[in-house]
Amino acid sequence: MSTWGYALGADKKPVKAQDLFAPNTVMSRMKEHFSRYTVERVEQITGMKAADIQLAAEIFTSANPTVMMYALGMTQHTVGVENIRCFTVLQLLRGNIGVPGGGIDAMRGQPNVQASTDFGIMFQYFPGYLSYPTEKTNTLEKWTKASGTFRAKWLKNMLKAWFGDYATPANDYGFNLLGVRNGSHNDSIYGLFEDAVRGTVKCAYICGQNPHVTNANLSMVHDGMCKMDSVIVQDIFVNETAEFWKRPGDNPADIQTEVVFLPACSYLERRGTITNSMRLIQWRMEGPKPLGDSKPDYEINNRIWHRLQDLYKDSTEARDEIIKRMTWNYSDDQTVEDILKEINGYDLTTGKLVTGIGQLKDDGTTSSGMWIYAGVYGDGQHKAQRRGQEDNGDMGIYPNFGWAWPDNIHLLYNRASCDANGQPVDPDHKIVWWDAAKGRWDGYDVPDVGNRSKGPDTPDGQKPFRMTGEGVGRLFAAEYSDLNPDGMTRDHSYTPVDGPLPEFYEPVESPTKNSLHEDSRAQFNPCVIYPRMPERQRIGTKDEFPYVLTSSGIAEHWCSGTVTRNIPWLNELVKENFVEIGQKLARKIGVKSGDKVKVSSARGEIAVKAMVTERQQPLTINGEETHMVWMPYSFGFKGLSTGPSTNYLTIDALDPNVQEQEFKACLVNIVKA
Ligand SMILES: Nc1nc2c(c(=O)[nH]1)N[C@H]1C(S)=C(S)[C@@H](COP(=O)(O)OP(=O)(O)OC[C@H]3O[C@@H](n4cnc5c(=O)[nH]c(N)nc54)[C@H](O)[C@@H]3O)O[C@H]1N2
Ligand SMILES: Nc1nc2c(c(=O)[nH]1)N[C@H]1C(S)=C(S)[C@@H](COP(=O)(O)OP(=O)(O)OC[C@H]3O[C@@H](n4cnc5c(=O)[nH]c(N)nc54)[C@H](O)[C@@H]3O)O[C@H]1N2
Ligand SMILES: [Mo]
């Protein structure tokens, strides 16, 4: 990675190319790199007709602006991040970032998955995407050097929210109370169950997730759970994860794990916020009262925390200090409101809620649980509750409906919709602009600029991509950090580990050779670490497993199916797991629709019915006829309709950047049962 970077001038800033055609520039490197991807070669790799690829490219480039929307088809691969980087390159080249009707939109799957990642569900982050300390960043000073002074400011505000009066500049705001992560350890949900199999993880607390159905290579989850001392499941149903010890065919007496089930009530029975794909935070009201003993998740967590603080109050261990120092002052009847206020943040000199990120200070006089949400509860107003219908400019912004993070900016990078003078490039679709008379940026949306009073004649007013050191979009994703006009440094952690320009590799299990890399070391993404546990993670080959399995959800069920397989009429629509295979393959293996087949991979085997369809067609890949089959993943042994879980077959190889599993491709064999 140290060899990827810009050529720097005497002023230590990237040297600007004379023109687009100069040699050794980002543009010339890109041209050379992508010239290998001719439509003919892409036809060989994908099995799509060259003419269709050409036509798609023509349609895409004849319309402007265009928006690219994506979800799992692009991400559930060991090249997932590289796939999305392709979108970045295309949309930057087309000028489609920050303009109305443009952009790259991640369609988040679970209704509140955006908030989950905002709030630090990913192991490498605290809330607000602030890096979790590792041994290399285990002091505030080292952390700041790595993450930049811009983010250090938000970290200090978070520590003030966590540790209250205890956090002062003199003790680095309590930074040293934080846990330190082993930076080279895989702490993802895959690493967790692997460590359980190895015997080093003894307990798991699983809330609102059903990994015993939804993780790839399920045997690993099961065997890991069997070796744990205890498992706590907090869910609205007693799902497969909670009753893993009752899996059909297993003897519960052989499994010593103690399981505690905490009954949560559903989202209908509690209030709180939800954040959608466009970062819009909306308040939901509570409906009916919780059933039986079930409680809102926040109430369960609140009770557990008070018990923990009580248990640890006399501890003299340094590692327990964080529990003793944590502030936790939520009222019983206003718990969620109090939490949202803490997240929003306070001016500690006046005790008032802050109204936006701009009010947060670097000196310990303000607090904010998560900087990106600062302002959601400001101005004496609970903005997630707003339902304003106004849409000035008729641009679909609805600025008074809920509240979008950060600072209610709906279209990120919207400065890019203006020219160098701050005027809209497309006057018919204006969204923000520099108002010279008022001396400020204005618009139908909140302008995404560092400082609204700094006009286009200042360095600040010329940076549409203010989160990068260079202030422009990154076609070439290399490290670069510099002082921004606001005097702060931004971190450079956006560099994908597998390359500054996207590259194609075959999936870890593939029936064909990577025609771009005859060198066998790069058959699949060379940065992928797989197998991690060779005795448990065999890579299947096409001799044994000749067909490609892909999987996804179905309209009639939701993810692991816990909720939907408990709804009778949905079970009437789809009541069991199945495999969809094409007619040609069906003839080859002598199978008709409705026949039972055995589907096997290097990890497991399950028996399901076959569904033979015309739409599932073989593809010609590198000159060979290749069959693909499809399965839904929403089945397990609990609920009103049951079936074997598809994920006993899938591969737990992970993308090297974000640890996304390769659900969309693995090798299987299918025979008539
Ligand atoms: N009814 C219902 N709705 C749901 C869900 C559910 O379970 N049930 N789940 C929700 C969740 S959590 C999510 S994440 C979303 C997922 O929503 P989607 O991402 O739409 O779901 P998938 O069907 O997994 O994948 C989309 C498409 O990707 C294609 N694909 C596979 N591999 C590739 C590839 O290499 N390249 C390209 N270009 N395409 C490929 C597949 O053929 C498939 O049609 O759905 C959400 N909505
Ligand atoms: N083979 C294959 N596997 C896949 C995928 C694929 O395409 N192919 N897709 C993957 C994707 S995109 C996703 S998002 C995952 C989903 O994986 P999971 O998150 O494991 O699946 P869900 O069914 O959404 O699990 C949610 C659990 O939360 C519970 N729950 C619902 N509401 C509440 C609540 O308010 N409080 C609490 N405490 N619990 C609640 C539900 O009962 C359920 O048990 O699956 C992944 N697995
Ligand atoms: Mo998802």
PDB file of C-alpha atoms in Angstrom, residues 476-629:
ATOM      1  CA  PHE A 476      -7.418   6.536  -7.603  1.00  0.00           C
ATOM      2  CA  ALA A 477      -8.029   5.506  -3.989  1.00  0.00           C
ATOM      3  CA  ALA A 478      -4.641   6.110  -2.455  1.00  0.00           C
ATOM      4  CA  GLU A 479      -3.697   7.472   0.923  1.00  0.00           C
ATOM      5  CA  TYR A 480      -3.457  11.199   1.152  1.00  0.00           C
ATOM      6  CA  SER A 481      -3.838  13.382   4.198  1.00  0.00           C
ATOM      7  CA  ASP A 482      -3.457  17.142   4.405  1.00  0.00           C
ATOM      8  CA  LEU A 483      -4.624  20.137   6.342  1.00  0.00           C
ATOM      9  CA  ASN A 484      -8.057  21.173   5.117  1.00  0.00           C
ATOM     10  CA  PRO A 485      -8.933  24.879   4.958  1.00  0.00           C
ATOM     11  CA  ASP A 486     -10.512  24.538   8.412  1.00  0.00           C
ATOM     12  CA  GLY A 487      -7.033  23.737   9.768  1.00  0.00           C
ATOM     13  CA  MET A 488      -7.892  20.116  10.528  1.00  0.00           C
ATOM     14  CA  THR A 489      -6.564  16.874   9.103  1.00  0.00           C
ATOM     15  CA  ARG A 490      -8.752  14.125   7.721  1.00  0.00           C
ATOM     16  CA  ASP A 491      -7.729  10.501   8.066  1.00  0.00           C
ATOM     17  CA  HIS A 492      -6.780   8.363   5.102  1.00  0.00           C
ATOM     18  CA  SER A 493      -8.408   5.123   6.067  1.00  0.00           C
ATOM     19  CA  TYR A 494     -10.553   4.930   2.929  1.00  0.00           C
ATOM     20  CA  THR A 495      -7.922   3.103   0.908  1.00  0.00           C
ATOM     21  CA  PRO A 496      -9.124  -0.362  -0.033  1.00  0.00           C
ATOM     22  CA  VAL A 497      -6.468  -2.895   0.924  1.00  0.00           C
ATOM     23  CA  ASP A 498      -6.823  -4.712  -2.396  1.00  0.00           C
ATOM     24  CA  GLY A 499      -5.901  -1.872  -4.700  1.00  0.00           C
ATOM     25  CA  PRO A 500      -6.328   1.802  -5.603  1.00  0.00           C
ATOM     26  CA  LEU A 501      -8.097   0.858  -8.860  1.00  0.00           C
ATOM     27  CA  PRO A 502     -10.764  -1.864  -8.951  1.00  0.00           C
ATOM     28  CA  GLU A 503      -9.785  -5.255 -10.314  1.00  0.00           C
ATOM     29  CA  PHE A 504     -11.778  -8.384 -11.092  1.00  0.00           C
ATOM     30  CA  TYR A 505     -11.000 -11.714  -9.449  1.00  0.00           C
ATOM     31  CA  GLU A 506     -12.931 -14.977  -9.534  1.00  0.00           C
ATOM     32  CA  PRO A 507     -14.842 -15.963  -6.383  1.00  0.00           C
ATOM     33  CA  VAL A 508     -12.862 -18.129  -3.959  1.00  0.00           C
ATOM     34  CA  GLU A 509     -14.778 -21.163  -5.238  1.00  0.00           C
ATOM     35  CA  SER A 510     -15.143 -20.954  -8.998  1.00  0.00           C
ATOM     36  CA  PRO A 511     -15.545 -23.487 -11.802  1.00  0.00           C
ATOM     37  CA  THR A 512     -13.190 -21.532 -14.076  1.00  0.00           C
ATOM     38  CA  LYS A 513      -9.732 -19.990 -14.271  1.00  0.00           C
ATOM     39  CA  ASN A 514      -9.271 -16.259 -13.790  1.00  0.00           C
ATOM     40  CA  SER A 515      -8.537 -15.274 -17.372  1.00  0.00           C
ATOM     41  CA  LEU A 516      -7.101 -11.896 -16.315  1.00  0.00           C
ATOM     42  CA  HIS A 517      -4.529 -13.531 -14.070  1.00  0.00           C
ATOM     43  CA  GLU A 518      -3.085 -16.739 -15.413  1.00  0.00           C
ATOM     44  CA  ASP A 519      -0.781 -16.542 -12.395  1.00  0.00           C
ATOM     45  CA  SER A 520      -2.523 -18.905  -9.980  1.00  0.00           C
ATOM     46  CA  ARG A 521      -1.730 -16.750  -6.939  1.00  0.00           C
ATOM     47  CA  ALA A 522      -4.351 -14.319  -8.134  1.00  0.00           C
ATOM     48  CA  GLN A 523      -7.079 -16.821  -9.047  1.00  0.00           C
ATOM     49  CA  PHE A 524      -9.135 -15.102  -6.370  1.00  0.00           C
ATOM     50  CA  ASN A 525      -8.591 -11.812  -4.548  1.00  0.00           C
ATOM     51  CA  PRO A 526      -5.028 -12.192  -3.230  1.00  0.00           C
ATOM     52  CA  CYS A 527      -5.843 -10.121  -0.134  1.00  0.00           C
ATOM     53  CA  VAL A 528      -8.513 -12.566   1.006  1.00  0.00           C
ATOM     54  CA  ILE A 529      -7.411 -14.670   3.940  1.00  0.00           C
ATOM     55  CA  TYR A 530      -9.052 -18.053   3.322  1.00  0.00           C
ATOM     56  CA  PRO A 531      -9.093 -20.649   4.637  1.00  0.00           C
ATOM     57  CA  ARG A 532      -8.590 -19.173   8.097  1.00  0.00           C
ATOM     58  CA  MET A 533      -9.092 -22.594   9.714  1.00  0.00           C
ATOM     59  CA  PRO A 534      -7.940 -25.001   6.984  1.00  0.00           C
ATOM     60  CA  GLU A 535      -9.317 -28.100   8.679  1.00  0.00           C
ATOM     61  CA  ARG A 536     -12.805 -26.532   8.682  1.00  0.00           C
ATOM     62  CA  GLN A 537     -12.694 -24.458   5.511  1.00  0.00           C
ATOM     63  CA  ARG A 538     -11.895 -26.633   2.558  1.00  0.00           C
ATOM     64  CA  ILE A 539     -12.093 -24.912  -0.858  1.00  0.00           C
ATOM     65  CA  GLY A 540     -14.240 -27.047  -3.160  1.00  0.00           C
ATOM     66  CA  THR A 541     -13.227 -27.708  -6.766  1.00  0.00           C
ATOM     67  CA  LYS A 542     -15.347 -28.185  -9.872  1.00  0.00           C
ATOM     68  CA  ASP A 543     -14.477 -31.879 -10.201  1.00  0.00           C
ATOM     69  CA  GLU A 544     -16.371 -32.587  -7.021  1.00  0.00           C
ATOM     70  CA  PHE A 545     -18.766 -29.624  -7.049  1.00  0.00           C
ATOM     71  CA  PRO A 546     -19.447 -28.631 -10.667  1.00  0.00           C
ATOM     72  CA  TYR A 547     -22.297 -26.099 -10.241  1.00  0.00           C
ATOM     73  CA  VAL A 548     -22.378 -22.519  -8.994  1.00  0.00           C
ATOM     74  CA  LEU A 549     -24.784 -21.829  -6.122  1.00  0.00           C
ATOM     75  CA  THR A 550     -26.108 -18.337  -5.554  1.00  0.00           C
ATOM     76  CA  SER A 551     -28.603 -17.402  -2.835  1.00  0.00           C
ATOM     77  CA  SER A 552     -30.791 -14.537  -1.723  1.00  0.00           C
ATOM     78  CA  GLY A 553     -33.968 -13.617   0.106  1.00  0.00           C
ATOM     79  CA  ILE A 554     -37.490 -14.160  -1.193  1.00  0.00           C
ATOM     80  CA  ALA A 555     -40.501 -11.863  -1.299  1.00  0.00           C
ATOM     81  CA  GLU A 556     -42.573 -14.111   0.984  1.00  0.00           C
ATOM     82  CA  HIS A 557     -40.065 -14.305   3.860  1.00  0.00           C
ATOM     83  CA  TRP A 558     -37.788 -11.955   5.745  1.00  0.00           C
ATOM     84  CA  CYS A 559     -34.118 -12.846   6.097  1.00  0.00           C
ATOM     85  CA  SER A 560     -33.749 -15.707   8.600  1.00  0.00           C
ATOM     86  CA  GLY A 561     -37.525 -16.137   8.453  1.00  0.00           C
ATOM     87  CA  THR A 562     -37.955 -15.889  12.227  1.00  0.00           C
ATOM     88  CA  VAL A 563     -40.721 -13.351  11.914  1.00  0.00           C
ATOM     89  CA  THR A 564     -42.284 -14.451   8.626  1.00  0.00           C
ATOM     90  CA  ARG A 565     -42.181 -18.199   9.211  1.00  0.00           C
ATOM     91  CA  ASN A 566     -44.379 -17.520  12.220  1.00  0.00           C
ATOM     92  CA  ILE A 567     -47.057 -15.906  10.014  1.00  0.00           C
ATOM     93  CA  PRO A 568     -49.418 -18.622   8.716  1.00  0.00           C
ATOM     94  CA  TRP A 569     -50.417 -17.034   5.402  1.00  0.00           C
ATOM     95  CA  LEU A 570     -46.803 -16.391   4.394  1.00  0.00           C
ATOM     96  CA  ASN A 571     -46.059 -20.045   5.068  1.00  0.00           C
ATOM     97  CA  GLU A 572     -48.927 -20.970   2.806  1.00  0.00           C
ATOM     98  CA  LEU A 573     -47.182 -19.089   0.005  1.00  0.00           C
ATOM     99  CA  VAL A 574     -43.711 -20.590   0.516  1.00  0.00           C
ATOM    100  CA  LYS A 575     -43.586 -23.353   3.080  1.00  0.00           C
ATOM    101  CA  GLU A 576     -40.228 -25.021   2.513  1.00  0.00           C
ATOM    102  CA  ASN A 577     -36.728 -24.556   1.201  1.00  0.00           C
ATOM    103  CA  PHE A 578     -35.976 -25.487  -2.420  1.00  0.00           C
ATOM    104  CA  VAL A 579     -33.342 -25.187  -5.142  1.00  0.00           C
ATOM    105  CA  GLU A 580     -34.055 -23.599  -8.518  1.00  0.00           C
ATOM    106  CA  ILE A 581     -32.301 -25.293 -11.425  1.00  0.00           C
ATOM    107  CA  GLY A 582     -32.470 -24.810 -15.188  1.00  0.00           C
ATOM    108  CA  GLN A 583     -34.128 -27.281 -17.563  1.00  0.00           C
ATOM    109  CA  LYS A 584     -30.885 -28.314 -19.210  1.00  0.00           C
ATOM    110  CA  LEU A 585     -29.219 -29.172 -15.922  1.00  0.00           C
ATOM    111  CA  ALA A 586     -32.406 -30.900 -14.722  1.00  0.00           C
ATOM    112  CA  ARG A 587     -32.332 -33.155 -17.783  1.00  0.00           C
ATOM    113  CA  LYS A 588     -28.635 -33.829 -17.274  1.00  0.00           C
ATOM    114  CA  ILE A 589     -29.103 -35.017 -13.692  1.00  0.00           C
ATOM    115  CA  GLY A 590     -32.504 -36.616 -14.303  1.00  0.00           C
ATOM    116  CA  VAL A 591     -34.583 -34.381 -12.048  1.00  0.00           C
ATOM    117  CA  LYS A 592     -38.150 -33.034 -12.416  1.00  0.00           C
ATOM    118  CA  SER A 593     -39.815 -30.177 -10.525  1.00  0.00           C
ATOM    119  CA  GLY A 594     -40.840 -31.401  -7.078  1.00  0.00           C
ATOM    120  CA  ASP A 595     -38.199 -34.157  -6.896  1.00  0.00           C
ATOM    121  CA  LYS A 596     -36.088 -34.303  -3.755  1.00  0.00           C
ATOM    122  CA  VAL A 597     -32.409 -33.590  -4.430  1.00  0.00           C
ATOM    123  CA  LYS A 598     -29.271 -33.564  -2.328  1.00  0.00           C
ATOM    124  CA  VAL A 599     -27.265 -30.358  -2.618  1.00  0.00           C
ATOM    125  CA  SER A 600     -23.725 -30.599  -1.278  1.00  0.00           C
ATOM    126  CA  SER A 601     -20.690 -28.338  -0.973  1.00  0.00           C
ATOM    127  CA  ALA A 602     -17.263 -28.660   0.633  1.00  0.00           C
ATOM    128  CA  ARG A 603     -18.986 -27.611   3.884  1.00  0.00           C
ATOM    129  CA  GLY A 604     -22.233 -29.510   4.099  1.00  0.00           C
ATOM    130  CA  GLU A 605     -25.149 -31.266   2.484  1.00  0.00           C
ATOM    131  CA  ILE A 606     -28.908 -30.677   2.611  1.00  0.00           C
ATOM    132  CA  ALA A 607     -31.933 -32.275   0.955  1.00  0.00           C
ATOM    133  CA  VAL A 608     -34.603 -30.038  -0.612  1.00  0.00           C
ATOM    134  CA  LYS A 609     -37.094 -30.102  -3.481  1.00  0.00           C
ATOM    135  CA  ALA A 610     -36.005 -29.006  -6.945  1.00  0.00           C
ATOM    136  CA  MET A 611     -37.823 -26.250  -8.810  1.00  0.00           C
ATOM    137  CA  VAL A 612     -37.040 -26.520 -12.516  1.00  0.00           C
ATOM    138  CA  THR A 613     -37.412 -23.274 -14.468  1.00  0.00           C
ATOM    139  CA  GLU A 614     -36.790 -21.922 -17.914  1.00  0.00           C
ATOM    140  CA  ARG A 615     -35.312 -18.660 -16.642  1.00  0.00           C
ATOM    141  CA  GLN A 616     -32.285 -20.368 -15.089  1.00  0.00           C
ATOM    142  CA  GLN A 617     -30.079 -20.686 -18.188  1.00  0.00           C
ATOM    143  CA  PRO A 618     -26.538 -22.048 -18.450  1.00  0.00           C
ATOM    144  CA  LEU A 619     -23.837 -19.479 -19.243  1.00  0.00           C
ATOM    145  CA  THR A 620     -20.781 -19.891 -21.441  1.00  0.00           C
ATOM    146  CA  ILE A 621     -17.833 -18.908 -19.243  1.00  0.00           C
ATOM    147  CA  ASN A 622     -14.351 -19.000 -20.743  1.00  0.00           C
ATOM    148  CA  GLY A 623     -15.764 -21.217 -23.474  1.00  0.00           C
ATOM    149  CA  GLU A 624     -17.401 -23.759 -21.143  1.00  0.00           C
ATOM    150  CA  GLU A 625     -21.069 -24.343 -20.432  1.00  0.00           C
ATOM    151  CA  THR A 626     -21.586 -23.415 -16.767  1.00  0.00           C
ATOM    152  CA  HIS A 627     -24.693 -24.115 -14.704  1.00  0.00           C
ATOM    153  CA  MET A 628     -25.835 -21.884 -11.888  1.00  0.00           C
ATOM    154  CA  VAL A 629     -28.491 -22.787  -9.315  1.00  0.00           C
TER     155      VAL A 629
END
